[in-house]
Amino acid sequence: TQSTWGLLEMAGATPLECIIAPSIFSANFATLGADSQAVLDYGANWLHVDVMDGHFAPNLGIGVPIIRSLRKHLGPDAFLDCHLMVTDPAKWVPVFASVGASQFTFHQEAVPDLDACSQLIHMIKEAGMRAGMAIKPGTPADVVFPFLAVLDVVLVMSVEPGFSGAQFQPRVLDKIRALRAQHPTLRISVDGGIDLNTIELCANAGANVFVAATAIFGAPDIRAAIVQMKEKCTVRGLQPAPFAPPQPPPARKPVRVYVDGCFDIMHSGHYNALRQARALGDVLVAGIHSDAEILRNKGPTTMNDEERIKTVSSCKFVDEIVFDAPYAPTVELLDRHNIDFCVHGDDMPVGADGRSAYADVAQAGRLRVIKRTEGISTTDLVGRMLLMTTAHHLPSVRSRSASASEEPSSPAPTAASTTASSPPARLGNALQPEPKEEPALVLRAPPCHFYPTTLRLTQFANSRAITDDTKVVYIDGAFDLFHVGHIETLEKARQLGNFLLVGIHDDVVVNQKKGLNYPIMNLHERVLNVLSCKFVDDVIIGAPWIVERDLIVTFNISVVASGSNTKLEDGDHSSPDPYAVPKEMGIYREIETSRELVTETLVARILENRKQFEARNNIRSRREAEYNQQKTFVAEVTRPS
């Protein structure tokens, strides 16, 4: 029978190269890196990576962490041919681009219509990857015809997606012939049941990319299997492709994301919004409103312009800063800073003119909505400071382990029991609330709660580990209302070594040392704030008050540091020095900073403008209550690690 290639040669077409793409789904996962490198060394051209979500295909395939590891192990030249058998391929485009996929092939059956297919192909190419479209055995070839001019490859499945080792279905040969007749130079790939017999049939029909799984990884001699497959293709009119993998696609344009805010009294909600926004692109640009802009649209600020700029700049999720950003972002602003889109939570703000602050960018299709972080807000924090309550505190591990019948030696102070002599010396009587009735909404408990999870902790955590040659610097404190004073001290502490470990005391310890309603933020909230700082490598959650030798040896600590902005003063001067051991070992260092800013300073600023903040909290408490009553589930943005 005259082959398709023979007919094409008669018409003057040049045969394409034969590309062998071993499917690593059949490799030994215990030695995946070595096996993948081996088949490339033996002459394979691509590595075929099957990705399944358990919905579109009835199996789970290779995930993002494996692809990232393969790219790191194999280097930049290995061609990773990623075949996504998933229900929503579009959402995975930026993720796969970020971990080094060379080609992104999606299923036509998983995309709702022609327009969506066109947009997805454009998105893949904009992300710097080659674009491929796959069809199942029962899908006709003509559904692909409208896209042949823009696709880099068409993948014809010769088995149903899901499992390797299935039997080849000969009915797909007619589809391969139809595709080749439509486009003489298109890469046509065939996947499923490919071996030394079926590869001849497919090559004869016009395919030139062959995905083989068990026929290669299950062969007694993998090198010989690859060589024999290439020989079969050559006999059928295809040219043997060179052993060197194809050049990687050109570098893609980085996706620039914009998020703006007041960023006054930064908390884990701010930091989680920045994290989610950063996960949507490559560069995160943070727009910071000026004091004047905030006063016009929301009310007085607690920190000034310079303090807020320094705080946001120190966040590890932020790449660039735009200061004096307008409260309502515009398309012109995004274009000026080369921004692709801006991001905000699902609690859209309203400007001073009563309009949605994001109406302009939303109408232009350049707004992405993310989930607002539950249970934490500036309004709630201001309320805690105004009310002097301790309801947000978490019990100490030590107190939980005590007998339930034991009474605490002294109850945590409350606003009602505090006397004029109670406040810390640096703050004095500024902490004393005026004897007046509080507005009802200020007194109301927040309608939603902060729910710490292990996922949230891992999203904020760093992956660096301490080794023998790591110079670890340890510094501890409360880090309450995490602010620029803390940040300046942490930055200088980090310069004393190459790994900064921060010990964060639990709520009971902080309250015992400082009294009143301290800490304003509970332990979980404070941990996430500190982990967001780019100078911090790791934290100890619920760090001991006394730095003992066991702690120093366990974490290979070389320097124990303390600074005036982070040190938690103990009012009881008869208690032992918590740094006695590191001082005896000669590893204690005092950090000098030019900025004298402590948590009490921020509380004092709030109380000095008490009436203004009460009025603002009254309004914003109503809005938050309405939001929480009407809210629906919104999935968070999370980049798989």
PDB file of N, CA, C and O in Angstrom, residues 38 162 180 197 262 446 459 524 578 593:
ATOM      1  N   ALA A  38      18.867   8.594  31.030  1.00  0.00           N
ATOM      2  CA  ALA A  38      19.365   7.473  30.235  1.00  0.00           C
ATOM      3  C   ALA A  38      18.683   7.397  28.874  1.00  0.00           C
ATOM      4  O   ALA A  38      19.356   7.239  27.846  1.00  0.00           O
ATOM      5  N   GLY A 162      -5.709   7.287  30.560  1.00  0.00           N
ATOM      6  CA  GLY A 162      -5.796   6.807  31.933  1.00  0.00           C
ATOM      7  C   GLY A 162      -4.745   5.803  32.342  1.00  0.00           C
ATOM      8  O   GLY A 162      -4.155   5.927  33.409  1.00  0.00           O
ATOM      9  N   ARG A 180      -2.682  14.480   8.318  1.00  0.00           N
ATOM     10  CA  ARG A 180      -1.505  14.684   7.474  1.00  0.00           C
ATOM     11  C   ARG A 180      -1.895  15.268   6.126  1.00  0.00           C
ATOM     12  O   ARG A 180      -1.184  16.123   5.578  1.00  0.00           O
ATOM     13  N   ASN A 197       5.691  -2.983  16.211  1.00  0.00           N
ATOM     14  CA  ASN A 197       4.733  -3.303  15.152  1.00  0.00           C
ATOM     15  C   ASN A 197       3.836  -2.116  14.835  1.00  0.00           C
ATOM     16  O   ASN A 197       3.673  -1.726  13.671  1.00  0.00           O
ATOM     17  N   CYS A 262      -3.499  50.072  51.544  1.00  0.00           N
ATOM     18  CA  CYS A 262      -2.948  50.993  52.539  1.00  0.00           C
ATOM     19  C   CYS A 262      -1.757  50.340  53.235  1.00  0.00           C
ATOM     20  O   CYS A 262      -0.770  50.999  53.542  1.00  0.00           O
ATOM     21  N   PRO A 446     -15.801  39.684  66.460  1.00  0.00           N
ATOM     22  CA  PRO A 446     -15.763  39.504  65.010  1.00  0.00           C
ATOM     23  C   PRO A 446     -16.645  38.344  64.577  1.00  0.00           C
ATOM     24  O   PRO A 446     -16.683  37.305  65.238  1.00  0.00           O
ATOM     25  N   GLN A 459       2.447  27.262  53.110  1.00  0.00           N
ATOM     26  CA  GLN A 459       2.437  28.292  52.070  1.00  0.00           C
ATOM     27  C   GLN A 459       3.379  29.442  52.403  1.00  0.00           C
ATOM     28  O   GLN A 459       3.941  30.074  51.523  1.00  0.00           O
ATOM     29  N   HIS A 524      -0.471  32.352  66.204  1.00  0.00           N
ATOM     30  CA  HIS A 524      -0.535  31.938  64.798  1.00  0.00           C
ATOM     31  C   HIS A 524      -0.435  33.138  63.868  1.00  0.00           C
ATOM     32  O   HIS A 524       0.242  33.086  62.830  1.00  0.00           O
ATOM     33  N   PRO A 578      17.320  35.752  80.640  1.00  0.00           N
ATOM     34  CA  PRO A 578      17.050  34.713  79.631  1.00  0.00           C
ATOM     35  C   PRO A 578      18.227  34.463  78.689  1.00  0.00           C
ATOM     36  O   PRO A 578      18.277  33.441  78.017  1.00  0.00           O
ATOM     37  N   THR A 593      19.797  49.864  66.518  1.00  0.00           N
ATOM     38  CA  THR A 593      19.010  50.353  65.391  1.00  0.00           C
ATOM     39  C   THR A 593      18.751  51.838  65.562  1.00  0.00           C
ATOM     40  O   THR A 593      18.706  52.356  66.683  1.00  0.00           O
TER      41      THR A 593
END
